[in-house]
XYZ file of C-alpha atoms in Angstrom:
396
model
C -52.248 -37.386 -86.904
C -55.129 -37.154 -89.418
C -58.753 -37.657 -89.121
C -58.337 -40.647 -91.224
C -55.947 -42.262 -89.325
C -57.304 -41.447 -86.184
C -60.388 -42.952 -87.031
C -58.606 -46.240 -88.436
C -56.957 -46.658 -85.523
C -60.056 -46.184 -83.431
C -61.634 -48.990 -85.174
C -59.075 -51.080 -85.040
C -58.987 -50.649 -81.240
C -62.502 -51.381 -80.782
C -62.513 -54.629 -82.914
C -59.177 -55.892 -81.532
C -59.144 -54.254 -77.946
C -61.114 -55.988 -75.098
C -61.951 -55.218 -71.851
C -58.855 -57.286 -70.581
C -56.827 -54.279 -71.375
C -58.203 -52.168 -68.694
C -57.170 -54.358 -65.878
C -53.724 -55.227 -67.709
C -53.342 -51.193 -67.459
C -54.310 -50.910 -64.350
C -52.037 -53.777 -63.096
C -48.795 -52.203 -64.548
C -49.605 -48.825 -63.340
C -50.224 -49.901 -59.819
C -47.072 -52.062 -59.648
C -44.892 -49.032 -61.085
C -43.168 -50.935 -64.010
C -40.419 -48.389 -65.550
C -38.708 -48.540 -68.275
C -34.795 -47.907 -68.845
C -32.720 -47.315 -72.261
C -29.415 -47.743 -71.795
C -29.662 -47.426 -68.122
C -31.647 -44.126 -68.389
C -35.254 -43.782 -67.188
C -37.643 -43.101 -69.835
C -40.411 -41.081 -68.564
C -42.530 -40.927 -71.758
C -43.825 -44.182 -72.125
C -46.327 -46.244 -69.959
C -45.668 -49.870 -70.149
C -48.575 -52.425 -70.028
C -48.640 -55.750 -68.886
C -50.394 -58.617 -70.775
C -50.130 -62.241 -69.794
C -46.778 -60.860 -67.595
C -45.220 -59.468 -70.811
C -44.451 -56.119 -71.130
C -45.991 -54.121 -74.254
C -45.068 -50.565 -75.161
C -46.146 -48.699 -78.218
C -44.736 -49.787 -81.462
C -43.561 -46.092 -82.466
C -41.584 -45.619 -79.029
C -39.519 -48.766 -79.499
C -38.716 -47.827 -83.330
C -37.640 -44.426 -82.221
C -35.596 -45.725 -79.769
C -33.685 -48.323 -81.829
C -33.632 -46.129 -84.787
C -36.298 -48.137 -86.894
C -38.512 -46.715 -89.540
C -42.423 -47.257 -89.526
C -45.186 -46.665 -91.733
C -48.999 -47.099 -91.778
C -51.153 -48.062 -94.551
C -54.769 -47.327 -94.117
C -55.891 -49.139 -96.857
C -54.456 -52.588 -95.548
C -54.444 -51.645 -91.707
C -50.883 -52.554 -91.536
C -47.737 -51.271 -89.778
C -44.544 -51.735 -91.291
C -41.358 -51.411 -89.188
C -37.999 -51.837 -90.666
C -34.178 -51.375 -89.806
C -31.162 -52.718 -91.381
C -32.159 -56.336 -92.840
C -35.596 -56.697 -90.396
C -38.780 -55.865 -91.690
C -42.138 -56.601 -89.511
C -45.359 -56.185 -90.713
C -48.194 -56.158 -88.236
C -51.845 -56.550 -89.352
C -53.053 -54.371 -86.394
C -57.254 -55.721 -87.100
C -55.995 -59.370 -86.731
C -52.644 -58.932 -84.726
C -51.031 -61.310 -87.439
C -47.164 -60.375 -87.590
C -44.841 -61.278 -90.632
C -41.063 -60.808 -89.999
C -39.174 -60.741 -93.368
C -42.523 -62.125 -94.881
C -43.088 -64.886 -92.519
C -45.933 -65.120 -90.606
C -44.652 -65.713 -86.946
C -46.599 -67.173 -83.809
C -46.760 -64.746 -81.083
C -48.611 -64.699 -77.981
C -49.946 -62.596 -76.880
C -49.677 -60.778 -80.128
C -49.594 -57.347 -80.872
C -52.877 -55.079 -80.969
C -54.484 -51.732 -80.369
C -55.016 -49.874 -77.185
C -56.088 -46.182 -77.267
C -55.427 -46.006 -80.631
C -51.806 -47.006 -80.034
C -50.055 -50.176 -81.838
C -48.814 -52.087 -78.711
C -46.003 -54.401 -79.174
C -43.997 -57.286 -77.019
C -41.237 -55.241 -75.969
C -38.499 -58.312 -75.480
C -39.273 -59.945 -78.981
C -39.105 -56.531 -80.961
C -36.287 -55.202 -79.249
C -34.190 -58.459 -79.258
C -34.711 -59.008 -82.813
C -33.429 -55.452 -83.693
C -30.100 -56.259 -81.813
C -30.538 -55.186 -78.374
C -31.123 -56.977 -74.563
C -33.746 -56.909 -72.413
C -33.247 -57.331 -68.514
C -35.174 -56.934 -65.407
C -34.387 -55.679 -62.272
C -37.008 -57.024 -59.626
C -35.399 -55.082 -57.101
C -36.602 -51.889 -58.814
C -39.067 -52.962 -60.726
C -37.242 -51.810 -64.048
C -37.054 -52.972 -67.562
C -33.673 -52.082 -68.894
C -33.206 -52.008 -72.869
C -29.440 -52.312 -74.054
C -27.613 -52.746 -77.111
C -25.972 -55.865 -77.668
C -22.278 -56.248 -77.921
C -22.348 -56.844 -81.908
C -24.649 -53.267 -82.106
C -22.145 -51.709 -79.954
C -19.519 -53.064 -82.141
C -21.248 -51.849 -85.175
C -21.658 -48.274 -83.717
C -17.897 -48.043 -83.160
C -17.130 -48.920 -86.372
C -19.465 -46.449 -88.414
C -17.954 -43.813 -85.579
C -14.361 -44.516 -86.619
C -15.374 -43.983 -90.081
C -17.329 -40.658 -89.676
C -13.755 -39.674 -87.714
C -11.371 -40.441 -90.543
C -13.661 -38.953 -92.859
C -13.758 -35.796 -91.238
C -10.024 -35.823 -90.763
C -9.040 -36.462 -94.504
C -11.934 -34.090 -96.157
C -11.445 -31.526 -93.902
C -7.743 -31.481 -94.314
C -7.902 -30.819 -97.945
C -7.859 -26.921 -98.831
C -10.553 -26.936 -101.268
C -13.144 -28.859 -103.452
C -16.302 -28.820 -105.362
C -19.706 -29.854 -104.455
C -22.335 -30.788 -107.079
C -25.692 -31.445 -105.946
C -28.947 -32.151 -107.891
C -32.501 -30.812 -106.276
C -35.942 -32.779 -106.541
C -38.878 -31.424 -104.643
C -42.849 -32.220 -105.075
C -44.432 -29.704 -103.637
C -48.197 -29.577 -102.606
C -49.975 -26.319 -103.000
C -53.342 -27.515 -102.267
C -54.582 -27.262 -105.724
C -51.606 -28.934 -108.002
C -48.304 -30.689 -107.243
C -45.110 -28.185 -108.320
C -42.518 -30.641 -109.127
C -39.168 -28.854 -108.795
C -35.902 -29.660 -110.159
C -32.468 -27.835 -109.533
C -28.723 -28.292 -110.074
C -26.094 -26.600 -108.039
C -22.195 -26.583 -108.123
C -20.363 -24.820 -105.118
C -16.716 -24.156 -104.753
C -15.344 -24.638 -101.389
C -12.183 -22.983 -100.087
C -10.587 -23.173 -96.272
C -8.466 -19.971 -96.708
C -10.311 -17.623 -96.455
C -13.024 -19.559 -95.447
C -15.738 -19.031 -98.531
C -18.103 -21.013 -100.902
C -19.630 -19.827 -104.184
C -22.284 -21.599 -106.042
C -24.134 -21.267 -109.147
C -27.280 -23.424 -110.824
C -30.611 -23.318 -111.687
C -34.443 -24.252 -110.207
C -36.893 -25.444 -112.842
C -40.701 -25.411 -111.684
C -42.613 -26.668 -114.694
C -46.167 -25.479 -113.284
C -48.428 -24.542 -116.170
C -49.548 -22.586 -117.988
C -45.976 -21.205 -117.862
C -43.034 -23.479 -116.992
C -40.651 -20.783 -114.809
C -36.852 -21.022 -114.744
C -34.407 -19.137 -112.098
C -30.924 -18.840 -112.483
C -28.959 -18.867 -108.883
C -25.875 -17.498 -107.824
C -24.365 -16.827 -104.233
C -21.550 -16.397 -101.967
C -21.081 -17.203 -98.468
C -18.362 -15.585 -96.476
C -18.094 -13.783 -93.207
C -21.594 -14.900 -92.056
C -22.947 -13.110 -94.838
C -24.878 -14.758 -97.916
C -24.731 -12.513 -101.204
C -27.357 -13.917 -103.792
C -28.280 -12.397 -107.110
C -32.125 -12.189 -106.646
C -33.772 -14.405 -109.695
C -36.593 -11.902 -109.894
C -35.057 -8.628 -110.047
C -31.338 -9.567 -111.243
C -30.067 -7.674 -108.556
C -27.448 -8.278 -105.524
C -28.781 -8.960 -102.270
C -26.874 -9.957 -98.847
C -28.450 -11.208 -95.591
C -26.504 -11.670 -92.219
C -26.990 -15.329 -91.258
C -24.933 -15.525 -88.554
C -22.747 -13.431 -85.740
C -19.089 -13.528 -85.841
C -18.701 -15.936 -83.269
C -21.198 -18.682 -84.896
C -19.083 -17.812 -88.063
C -15.891 -18.491 -86.553
C -17.651 -21.846 -85.184
C -18.974 -22.991 -88.469
C -15.137 -22.500 -89.613
C -13.711 -24.247 -86.483
C -16.337 -27.662 -87.621
C -15.683 -27.652 -91.401
C -11.712 -27.219 -91.034
C -10.897 -29.130 -88.080
C -9.443 -32.694 -88.334
C -11.027 -33.559 -84.811
C -14.608 -33.492 -83.849
C -15.567 -30.788 -81.370
C -17.405 -31.979 -78.057
C -20.919 -30.892 -79.737
C -20.275 -32.828 -83.029
C -19.266 -36.089 -80.905
C -22.584 -35.631 -78.953
C -24.277 -35.448 -82.200
C -22.847 -38.349 -83.502
C -23.689 -40.459 -80.621
C -27.032 -39.411 -80.944
C -27.351 -40.314 -84.493
C -25.774 -43.372 -83.887
C -28.492 -45.766 -83.032
C -30.203 -44.690 -86.593
C -27.111 -45.586 -88.771
C -26.785 -48.448 -90.590
C -23.523 -49.346 -92.871
C -23.401 -50.960 -96.277
C -20.391 -52.018 -98.242
C -20.284 -51.077 -101.562
C -16.867 -52.297 -102.750
C -14.985 -49.266 -103.181
C -17.050 -46.966 -100.854
C -18.788 -47.370 -97.546
C -22.393 -45.759 -97.355
C -23.821 -44.778 -94.084
C -27.290 -44.488 -93.609
C -29.181 -42.733 -91.071
C -33.042 -42.879 -90.542
C -34.027 -40.030 -88.289
C -36.931 -40.632 -85.947
C -39.021 -37.573 -85.036
C -37.649 -37.121 -81.590
C -34.054 -37.483 -83.073
C -34.816 -34.919 -85.239
C -35.863 -32.616 -82.632
C -32.736 -33.234 -80.206
C -30.754 -32.567 -83.482
C -32.149 -29.608 -83.983
C -31.711 -28.600 -80.142
C -28.490 -29.561 -80.151
C -27.005 -27.872 -83.379
C -23.501 -26.564 -83.279
C -24.352 -23.341 -84.802
C -27.438 -21.640 -83.265
C -29.957 -19.959 -85.390
C -30.062 -16.680 -87.893
C -27.621 -14.245 -86.501
C -27.388 -15.073 -82.726
C -30.998 -16.420 -82.729
C -31.617 -19.806 -81.076
C -32.896 -22.383 -83.234
C -36.539 -22.800 -83.716
C -37.451 -25.864 -82.031
C -40.282 -28.078 -83.597
C -43.171 -29.024 -81.278
C -44.424 -32.444 -81.225
C -47.783 -31.025 -83.170
C -45.332 -29.924 -86.119
C -43.294 -33.154 -85.879
C -46.208 -35.272 -86.127
C -46.344 -34.226 -90.068
C -43.221 -35.316 -90.552
C -42.906 -39.013 -92.128
C -39.469 -39.462 -93.071
C -35.810 -38.154 -92.725
C -32.905 -39.803 -94.466
C -29.245 -38.956 -94.615
C -26.565 -40.800 -96.569
C -23.006 -40.041 -96.539
C -20.820 -42.317 -99.030
C -16.862 -42.423 -98.098
C -13.976 -43.666 -100.277
C -12.648 -46.810 -98.627
C -9.032 -45.961 -99.624
C -8.674 -42.209 -99.142
C -11.576 -41.628 -96.299
C -12.657 -38.638 -98.102
C -16.138 -37.594 -98.109
C -17.157 -38.467 -101.669
C -20.839 -37.790 -101.799
C -23.897 -37.561 -99.700
C -28.209 -37.941 -100.161
C -30.780 -36.041 -98.119
C -34.545 -37.221 -98.364
C -37.146 -35.472 -96.354
C -41.008 -36.157 -96.883
C -43.780 -34.185 -94.903
C -47.567 -34.527 -94.910
C -48.988 -31.006 -95.397
C -52.371 -30.448 -93.665
C -55.212 -29.971 -96.643
C -52.722 -29.730 -99.179
C -50.821 -33.396 -99.510
C -47.472 -34.765 -99.055
C -43.893 -32.912 -99.662
C -41.065 -34.811 -100.800
C -37.347 -33.242 -100.945
C -34.195 -35.134 -102.496
C -30.749 -33.809 -102.515
C -28.166 -35.585 -104.070
C -25.061 -34.386 -104.187
C -20.918 -35.467 -104.663
C -17.788 -33.972 -103.646
C -14.570 -33.531 -106.141
C -11.779 -31.868 -107.512
C -9.892 -31.865 -104.194
C -7.280 -29.255 -103.750
C -7.833 -28.080 -107.173
C -10.316 -25.004 -106.537
C -8.621 -21.762 -106.837
C -9.171 -18.929 -104.150
C -12.808 -17.590 -103.735
C -13.085 -13.740 -104.024
C -16.585 -11.935 -104.325
C -16.359 -8.927 -107.281
C -16.093 -5.533 -105.856
C -19.346 -4.680 -107.456
C -21.178 -7.108 -105.547
C -19.801 -6.018 -102.192
C -20.403 -2.308 -103.060
C -24.282 -2.816 -104.354
C -25.449 -5.911 -102.615
C -28.709 -4.692 -100.813
C -28.822 -5.377 -97.003
C -32.134 -7.416 -96.599
C -33.096 -7.873 -92.726
C -33.687 -10.513 -90.897
C -37.383 -11.309 -89.726
């Protein structure tokens, strides 16, 4: 959290907070009130009782239900969005608007210890969850409604059918564009790029060609890119030396696992686990001939996704798990998967990530891609001169 944001939250806390919060917080702690999410106890949140209503941090609740949260320091407002529901909270005045309409809420959201606290039941139910209180265990349990569960099953079924149809193809092409805004501390570099990848199932290989442009003054830079991915190695043409190099990114076991994931028409247990993890953050949109499945990943979901990555890290290494301190710089992480209704084939994808880089600015990366030419790509083979002359680059 930036110093400016901390100052704003602290100021809001001094204005809105009151002495009564100290007593209500102590009351909640003494009573031992606990929170469960889908019957799993949540140990990372301390609920607060305000006028016999349970309050929890907005960021925690949003993380649970897969809602996006943004804070505008200039207006002291927090915006929380999922599906067609958008809440706007004035943290100084405690005023809440739902889809633009002000709503009466007593007691209203407020700041405590630098955190936006909201009434659990109202916000959870607005996002399609049910809230139950068990007096015998002094536990509040939050569970998805039947409508939410049905939506999850529809999305999961679409993803299963898409994997079955797409992975059954022997080959296809992927075309994607890259846009990136990278702060350097002095100027912001706006990168653009285009790549085309040919994919072939047997033998399993990818071949990509494209370019990247970096229009930084006084001299813009252009890089041509070509690479192969085969047998756990990436062969690439160094854009500066124009010589072929190679790097081993996976062990043979990891490579075999990647092949299984990419060619199997049924989900592996790890893929099933990943999908179940992402479903609370998923939204389905019907665009006529296609479906779009949107995933808005929260910080904790992103961490869990990396921890449960089906293919570990580089050449047998355990993937680097980001710390909570590192994750605080992530602002947004969105994934969109486009599925053709008639064939269930995956026809496109989009990935957008925004990060706040300390002392530099905001970094934004967007990748938009399409899949086409199914079963029309010829077998991929690496030229002999590339195999013979590529220089091995060690993994550090």
